[in-house]
Short mmCIF file of C-alpha atoms and ligand atoms in Angstrom, two decimals:
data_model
loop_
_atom_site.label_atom_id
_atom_site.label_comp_id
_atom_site.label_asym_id
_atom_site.label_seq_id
_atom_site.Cartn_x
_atom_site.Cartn_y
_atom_site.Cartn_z
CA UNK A 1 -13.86 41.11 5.75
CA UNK A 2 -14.00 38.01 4.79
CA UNK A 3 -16.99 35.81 4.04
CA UNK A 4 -17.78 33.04 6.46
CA UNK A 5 -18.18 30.73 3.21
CA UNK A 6 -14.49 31.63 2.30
CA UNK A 7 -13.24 30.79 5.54
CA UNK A 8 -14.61 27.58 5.75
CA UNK A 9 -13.38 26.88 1.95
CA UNK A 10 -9.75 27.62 3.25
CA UNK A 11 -9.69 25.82 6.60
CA UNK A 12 -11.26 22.70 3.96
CA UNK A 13 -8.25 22.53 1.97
CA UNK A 14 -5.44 22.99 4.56
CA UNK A 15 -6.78 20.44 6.55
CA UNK A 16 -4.19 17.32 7.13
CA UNK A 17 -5.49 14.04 4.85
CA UNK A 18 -3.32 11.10 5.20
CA UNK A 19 -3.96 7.76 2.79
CA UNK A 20 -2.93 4.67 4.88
CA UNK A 21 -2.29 2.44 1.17
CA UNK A 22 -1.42 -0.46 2.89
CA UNK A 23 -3.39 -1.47 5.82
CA UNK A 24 -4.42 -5.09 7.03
CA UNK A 25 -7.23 -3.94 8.82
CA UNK A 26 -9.44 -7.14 8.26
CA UNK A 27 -6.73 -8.70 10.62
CA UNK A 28 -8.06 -10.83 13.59
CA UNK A 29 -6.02 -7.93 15.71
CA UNK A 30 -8.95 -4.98 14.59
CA UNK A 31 -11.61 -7.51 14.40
CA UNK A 32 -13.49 -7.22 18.00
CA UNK A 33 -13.63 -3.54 17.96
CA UNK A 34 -13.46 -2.91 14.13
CA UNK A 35 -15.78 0.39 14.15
CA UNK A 36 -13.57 1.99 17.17
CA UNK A 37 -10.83 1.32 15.11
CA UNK A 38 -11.80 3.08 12.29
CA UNK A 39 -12.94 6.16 14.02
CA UNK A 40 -9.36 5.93 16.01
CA UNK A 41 -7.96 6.14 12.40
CA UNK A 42 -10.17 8.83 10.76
CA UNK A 43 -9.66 10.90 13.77
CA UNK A 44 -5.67 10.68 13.30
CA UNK A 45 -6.39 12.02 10.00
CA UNK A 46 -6.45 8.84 7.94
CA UNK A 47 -9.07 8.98 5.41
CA UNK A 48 -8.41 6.33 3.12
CA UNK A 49 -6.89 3.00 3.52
CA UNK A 50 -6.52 -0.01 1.45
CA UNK A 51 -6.70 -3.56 2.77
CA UNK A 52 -4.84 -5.54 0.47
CA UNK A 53 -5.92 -9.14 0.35
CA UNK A 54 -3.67 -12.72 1.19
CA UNK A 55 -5.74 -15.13 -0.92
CA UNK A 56 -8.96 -16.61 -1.38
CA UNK A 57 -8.91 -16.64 2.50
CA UNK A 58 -9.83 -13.22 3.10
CA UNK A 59 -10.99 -11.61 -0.74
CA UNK A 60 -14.54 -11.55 0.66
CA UNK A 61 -13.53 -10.24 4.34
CA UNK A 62 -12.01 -7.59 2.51
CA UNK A 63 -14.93 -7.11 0.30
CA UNK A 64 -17.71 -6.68 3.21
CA UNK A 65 -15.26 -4.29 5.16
CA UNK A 66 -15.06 -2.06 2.23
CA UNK A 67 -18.98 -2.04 1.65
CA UNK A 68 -19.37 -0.95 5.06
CA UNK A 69 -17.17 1.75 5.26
CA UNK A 70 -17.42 2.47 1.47
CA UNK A 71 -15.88 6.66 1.80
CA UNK A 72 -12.74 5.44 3.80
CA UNK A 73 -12.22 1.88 2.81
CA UNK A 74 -10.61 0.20 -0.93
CA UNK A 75 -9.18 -2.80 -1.30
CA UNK A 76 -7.35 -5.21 -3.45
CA UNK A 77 -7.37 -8.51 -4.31
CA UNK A 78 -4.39 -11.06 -5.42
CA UNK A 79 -2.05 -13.94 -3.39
CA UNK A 80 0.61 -12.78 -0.83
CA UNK A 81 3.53 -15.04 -1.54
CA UNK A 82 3.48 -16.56 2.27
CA UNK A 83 -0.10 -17.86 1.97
CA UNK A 84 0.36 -20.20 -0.89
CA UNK A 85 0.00 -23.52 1.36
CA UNK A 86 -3.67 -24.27 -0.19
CA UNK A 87 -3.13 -22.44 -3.29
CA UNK A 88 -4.49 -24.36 -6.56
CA UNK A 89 -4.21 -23.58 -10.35
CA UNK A 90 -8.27 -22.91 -10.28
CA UNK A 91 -7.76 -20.00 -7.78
CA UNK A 92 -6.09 -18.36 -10.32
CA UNK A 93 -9.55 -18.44 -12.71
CA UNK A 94 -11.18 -17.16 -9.52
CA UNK A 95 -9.29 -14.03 -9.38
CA UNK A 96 -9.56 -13.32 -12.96
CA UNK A 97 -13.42 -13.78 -12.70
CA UNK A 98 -13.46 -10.79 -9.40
CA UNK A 99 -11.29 -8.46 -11.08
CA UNK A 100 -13.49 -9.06 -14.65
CA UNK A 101 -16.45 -8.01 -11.95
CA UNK A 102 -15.16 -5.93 -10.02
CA UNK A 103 -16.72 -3.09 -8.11
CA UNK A 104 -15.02 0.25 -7.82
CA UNK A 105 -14.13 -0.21 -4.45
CA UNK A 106 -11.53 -3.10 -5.92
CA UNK A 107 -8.70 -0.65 -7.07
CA UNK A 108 -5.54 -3.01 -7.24
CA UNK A 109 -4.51 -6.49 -7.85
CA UNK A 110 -2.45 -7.44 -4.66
CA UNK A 111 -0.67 -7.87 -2.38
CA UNK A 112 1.53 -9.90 -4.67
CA UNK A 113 4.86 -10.57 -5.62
CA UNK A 114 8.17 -12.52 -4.22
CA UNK A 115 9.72 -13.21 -0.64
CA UNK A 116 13.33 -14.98 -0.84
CA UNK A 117 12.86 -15.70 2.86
CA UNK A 118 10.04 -17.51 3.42
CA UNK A 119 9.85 -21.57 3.05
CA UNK A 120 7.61 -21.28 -0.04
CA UNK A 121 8.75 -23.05 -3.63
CA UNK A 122 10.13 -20.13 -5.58
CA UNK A 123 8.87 -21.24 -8.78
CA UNK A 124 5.36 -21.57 -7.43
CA UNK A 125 5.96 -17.72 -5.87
CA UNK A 126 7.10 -16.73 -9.51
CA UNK A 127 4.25 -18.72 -11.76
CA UNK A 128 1.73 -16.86 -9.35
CA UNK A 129 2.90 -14.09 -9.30
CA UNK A 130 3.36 -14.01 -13.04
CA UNK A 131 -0.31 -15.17 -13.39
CA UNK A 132 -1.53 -11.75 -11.40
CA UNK A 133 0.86 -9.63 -13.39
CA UNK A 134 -1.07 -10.53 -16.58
CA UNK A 135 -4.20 -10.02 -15.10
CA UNK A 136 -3.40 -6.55 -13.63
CA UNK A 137 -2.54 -5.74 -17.28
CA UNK A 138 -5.07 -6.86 -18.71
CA UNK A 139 -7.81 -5.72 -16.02
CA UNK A 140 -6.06 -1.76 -16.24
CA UNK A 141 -4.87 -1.84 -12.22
CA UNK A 142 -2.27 -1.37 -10.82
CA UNK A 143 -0.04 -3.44 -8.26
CA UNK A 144 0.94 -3.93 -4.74
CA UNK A 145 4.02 -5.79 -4.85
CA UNK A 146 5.82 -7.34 -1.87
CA UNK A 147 9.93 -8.28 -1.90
CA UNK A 148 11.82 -9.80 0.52
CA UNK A 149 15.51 -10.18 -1.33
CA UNK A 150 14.03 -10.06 -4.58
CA UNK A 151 13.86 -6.73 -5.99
CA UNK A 152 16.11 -7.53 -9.16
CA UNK A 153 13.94 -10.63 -10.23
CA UNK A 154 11.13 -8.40 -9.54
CA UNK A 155 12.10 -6.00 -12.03
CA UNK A 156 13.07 -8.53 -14.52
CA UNK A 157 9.92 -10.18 -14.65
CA UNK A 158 7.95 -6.90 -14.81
CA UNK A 159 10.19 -6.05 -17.43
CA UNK A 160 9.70 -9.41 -19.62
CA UNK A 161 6.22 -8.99 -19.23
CA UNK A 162 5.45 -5.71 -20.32
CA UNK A 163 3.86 -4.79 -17.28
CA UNK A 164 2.82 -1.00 -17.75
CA UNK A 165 0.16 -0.22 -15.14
CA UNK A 166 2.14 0.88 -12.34
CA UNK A 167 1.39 0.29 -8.51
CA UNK A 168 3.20 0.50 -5.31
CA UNK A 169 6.85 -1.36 -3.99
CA UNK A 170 5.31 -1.34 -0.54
CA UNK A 171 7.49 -1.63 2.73
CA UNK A 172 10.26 -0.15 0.74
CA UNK A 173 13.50 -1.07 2.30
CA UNK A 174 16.79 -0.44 -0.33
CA UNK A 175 18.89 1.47 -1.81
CA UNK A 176 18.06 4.96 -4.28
CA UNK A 177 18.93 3.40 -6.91
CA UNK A 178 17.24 -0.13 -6.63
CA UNK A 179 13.79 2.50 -6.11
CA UNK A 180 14.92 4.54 -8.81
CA UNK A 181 14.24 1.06 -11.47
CA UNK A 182 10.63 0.92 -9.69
CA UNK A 183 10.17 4.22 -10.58
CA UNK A 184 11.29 4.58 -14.22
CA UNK A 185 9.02 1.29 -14.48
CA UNK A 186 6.33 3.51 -12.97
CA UNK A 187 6.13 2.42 -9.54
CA UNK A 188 5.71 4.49 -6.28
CA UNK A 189 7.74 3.82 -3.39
CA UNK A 190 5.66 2.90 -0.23
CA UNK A 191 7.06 4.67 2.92
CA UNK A 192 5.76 2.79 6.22
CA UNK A 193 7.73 2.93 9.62
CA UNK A 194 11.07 1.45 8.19
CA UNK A 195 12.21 5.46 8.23
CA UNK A 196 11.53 5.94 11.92
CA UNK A 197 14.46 3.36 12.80
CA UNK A 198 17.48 5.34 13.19
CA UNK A 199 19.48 1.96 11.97
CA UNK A 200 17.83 2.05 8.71
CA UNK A 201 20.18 4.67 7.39
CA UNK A 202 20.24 3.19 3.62
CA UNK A 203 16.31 3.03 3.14
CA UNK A 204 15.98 6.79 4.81
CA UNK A 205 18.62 8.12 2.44
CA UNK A 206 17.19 6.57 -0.58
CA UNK A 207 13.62 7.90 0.68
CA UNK A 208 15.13 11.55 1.50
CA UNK A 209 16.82 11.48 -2.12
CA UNK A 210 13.28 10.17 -4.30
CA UNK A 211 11.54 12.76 -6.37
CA UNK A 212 8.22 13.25 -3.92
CA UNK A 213 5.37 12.54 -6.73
CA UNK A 214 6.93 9.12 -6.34
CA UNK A 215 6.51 8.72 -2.53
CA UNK A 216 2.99 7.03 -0.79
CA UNK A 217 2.50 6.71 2.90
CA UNK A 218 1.69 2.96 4.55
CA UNK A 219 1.58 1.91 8.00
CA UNK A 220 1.01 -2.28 6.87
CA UNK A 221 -0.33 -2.47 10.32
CA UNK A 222 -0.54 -4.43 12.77
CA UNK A 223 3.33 -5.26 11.33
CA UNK A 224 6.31 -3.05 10.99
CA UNK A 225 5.54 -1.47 14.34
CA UNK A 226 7.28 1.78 14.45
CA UNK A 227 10.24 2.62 16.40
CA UNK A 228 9.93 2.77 19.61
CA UNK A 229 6.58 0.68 19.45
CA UNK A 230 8.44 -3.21 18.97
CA UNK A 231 6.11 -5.66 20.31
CA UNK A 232 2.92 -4.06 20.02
CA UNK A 233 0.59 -3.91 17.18
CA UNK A 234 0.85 -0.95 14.28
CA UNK A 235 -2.20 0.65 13.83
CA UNK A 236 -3.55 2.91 10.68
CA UNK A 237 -3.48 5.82 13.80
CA UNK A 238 0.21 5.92 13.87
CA UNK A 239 0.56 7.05 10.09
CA UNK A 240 1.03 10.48 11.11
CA UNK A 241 4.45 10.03 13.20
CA UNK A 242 5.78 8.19 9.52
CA UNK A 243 4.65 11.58 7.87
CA UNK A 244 6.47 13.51 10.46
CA UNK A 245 9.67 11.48 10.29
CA UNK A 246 9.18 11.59 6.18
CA UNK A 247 9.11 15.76 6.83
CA UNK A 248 12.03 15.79 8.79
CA UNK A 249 14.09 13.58 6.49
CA UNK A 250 13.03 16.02 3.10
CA UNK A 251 13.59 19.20 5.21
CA UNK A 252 9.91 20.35 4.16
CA UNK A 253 6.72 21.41 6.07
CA UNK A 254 4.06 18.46 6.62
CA UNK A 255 0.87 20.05 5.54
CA UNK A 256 3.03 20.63 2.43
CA UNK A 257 3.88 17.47 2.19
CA UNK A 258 0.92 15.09 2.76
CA UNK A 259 -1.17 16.90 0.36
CA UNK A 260 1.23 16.20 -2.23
CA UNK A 261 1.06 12.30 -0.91
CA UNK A 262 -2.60 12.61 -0.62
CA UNK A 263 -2.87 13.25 -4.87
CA UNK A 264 -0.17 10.76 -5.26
CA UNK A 265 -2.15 8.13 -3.81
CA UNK A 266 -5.81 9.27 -5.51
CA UNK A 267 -3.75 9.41 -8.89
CA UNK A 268 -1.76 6.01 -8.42
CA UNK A 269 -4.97 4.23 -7.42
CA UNK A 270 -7.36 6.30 -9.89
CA UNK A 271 -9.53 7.15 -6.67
CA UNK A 272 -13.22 9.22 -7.46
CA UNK A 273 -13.48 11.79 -4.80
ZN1 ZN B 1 1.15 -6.43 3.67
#
């Protein structure tokens, strides 16, 4: 027979865990119901989720959320590439004075990186961009890089720079082999609801061909709305229909799958559980 304790032990660790790692759930969208929202999550299974940051605009949003909510919720801080309108040289000595005193719940310098289709100088992108790639190197975390049309300068600079603390291409849309330089630079590929759009037939290749330890799951609610779901809001909840579609693509069993997701996202983002 066996012992009540044992059962419990085994129902513990089959028991489906998804990590949301990219999740803009300090978003005016979430904000009038915020605690509903976060049971909604936790009861589709998500049980971690980081809110990456846009700029000095919402670091300390991101912050409070994460002190509130401090077993579910990490964050990280940095400047998105579309929210550089008030941006100033001194913001940059701000964010290397956070990360210097930074609490654990701070786990990633981001979201960062380039966007070729946004009206924003492209040398002011790069020079910021650069700036946070030094000081993710030098503070030990790693990234979570945006690219719109720039994954080759992307790798370049994170070449030049010696840039060896990893992170996460989130919103991956590409070919294999444009993940595979990520990768061997030790990146993980973020896998949000790009895969569930039947048109996307490049990205879900490349996604069905990756070795799995470099795979993460992100919804980047409330965008990339998955298919079927245009025009309304993406929510952390809907992170389980990306696993599915992820299963389906790799030929594998879920369960299977998202606990092997689950430790690449606590090793990527050296989480304590
Ligand atoms: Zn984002």
């Amino acid at each position: 027979m066996i012992k009540p304790q044992l059962m419990t032990k085994t129902a513990t660790r089959h028991k489906l865990r998804l990590f949301d790692t990219h999740c803009h759930f300090d978003f005016d969208e979430f904000a009038a119901s915020f605690s509903e929202q976060m049971s909604v999550a936790t009861q589709a299974h998500v049980e971690k989720i980081i809110i990456p940051s846009v700029g000095l605009s919402n670091w300390l949003r991101v912050k409070n959320l994460a002190t509130q909510y401090p077993v579910t919720l990490r964050y990280a801080l940095g400047f998105h590439p579309y929210f550089l309108e008030h941006f100033s040289d001194e913001q940059l000595q701000l964010l290397e004075d956070e990360l210097s005193q930074r609490e654990s719940a701070c786990v990633a310098v981001g979201e960062c990186g380039l966007d070729a289709m946004v009206a924003v100088d492209a040398s002011l992108q790069e020079r910021v961009f650069i700036a946070q790639l030094a000081m993710a190197q030098h503070a030990h975390l790693p990234l979570i890089l945006h690219s719109r049309k720039t994954h080759n300068r992307l790798l370049q600079l994170i070449k030049q720079h010696r840039f060896t603390q990893g992170g996460v291409l989130h919103a991956f849309s590409g070919s294999e082999q444009q993940a595979r330089q990520f990768i061997d630079l030790g990146f993980k590929i973020g896998v949000g609801g790009v895969i569930t759009y039947p048109r996307a037939n490049k990205t879900r290749q490349a996604i069905s061909q990756l070795p799995i330890e470099s795979l993460v799951l992100e919804t980047d609610a409330p965008d990339m709305p998955l298919f079927g779901r245009q025009g309304e809001a993406n929510h952390p909840k809907y992170l389980i229909h990306v696993l599915e579609e992820l299963a389906v693509l790799r030929d594998t069993n879920k369960e299977k799958l998202a606990s092997q997701l689950w430790a690449n996202s606590i090793e990527l983002f050296r989480i304590d559980e």
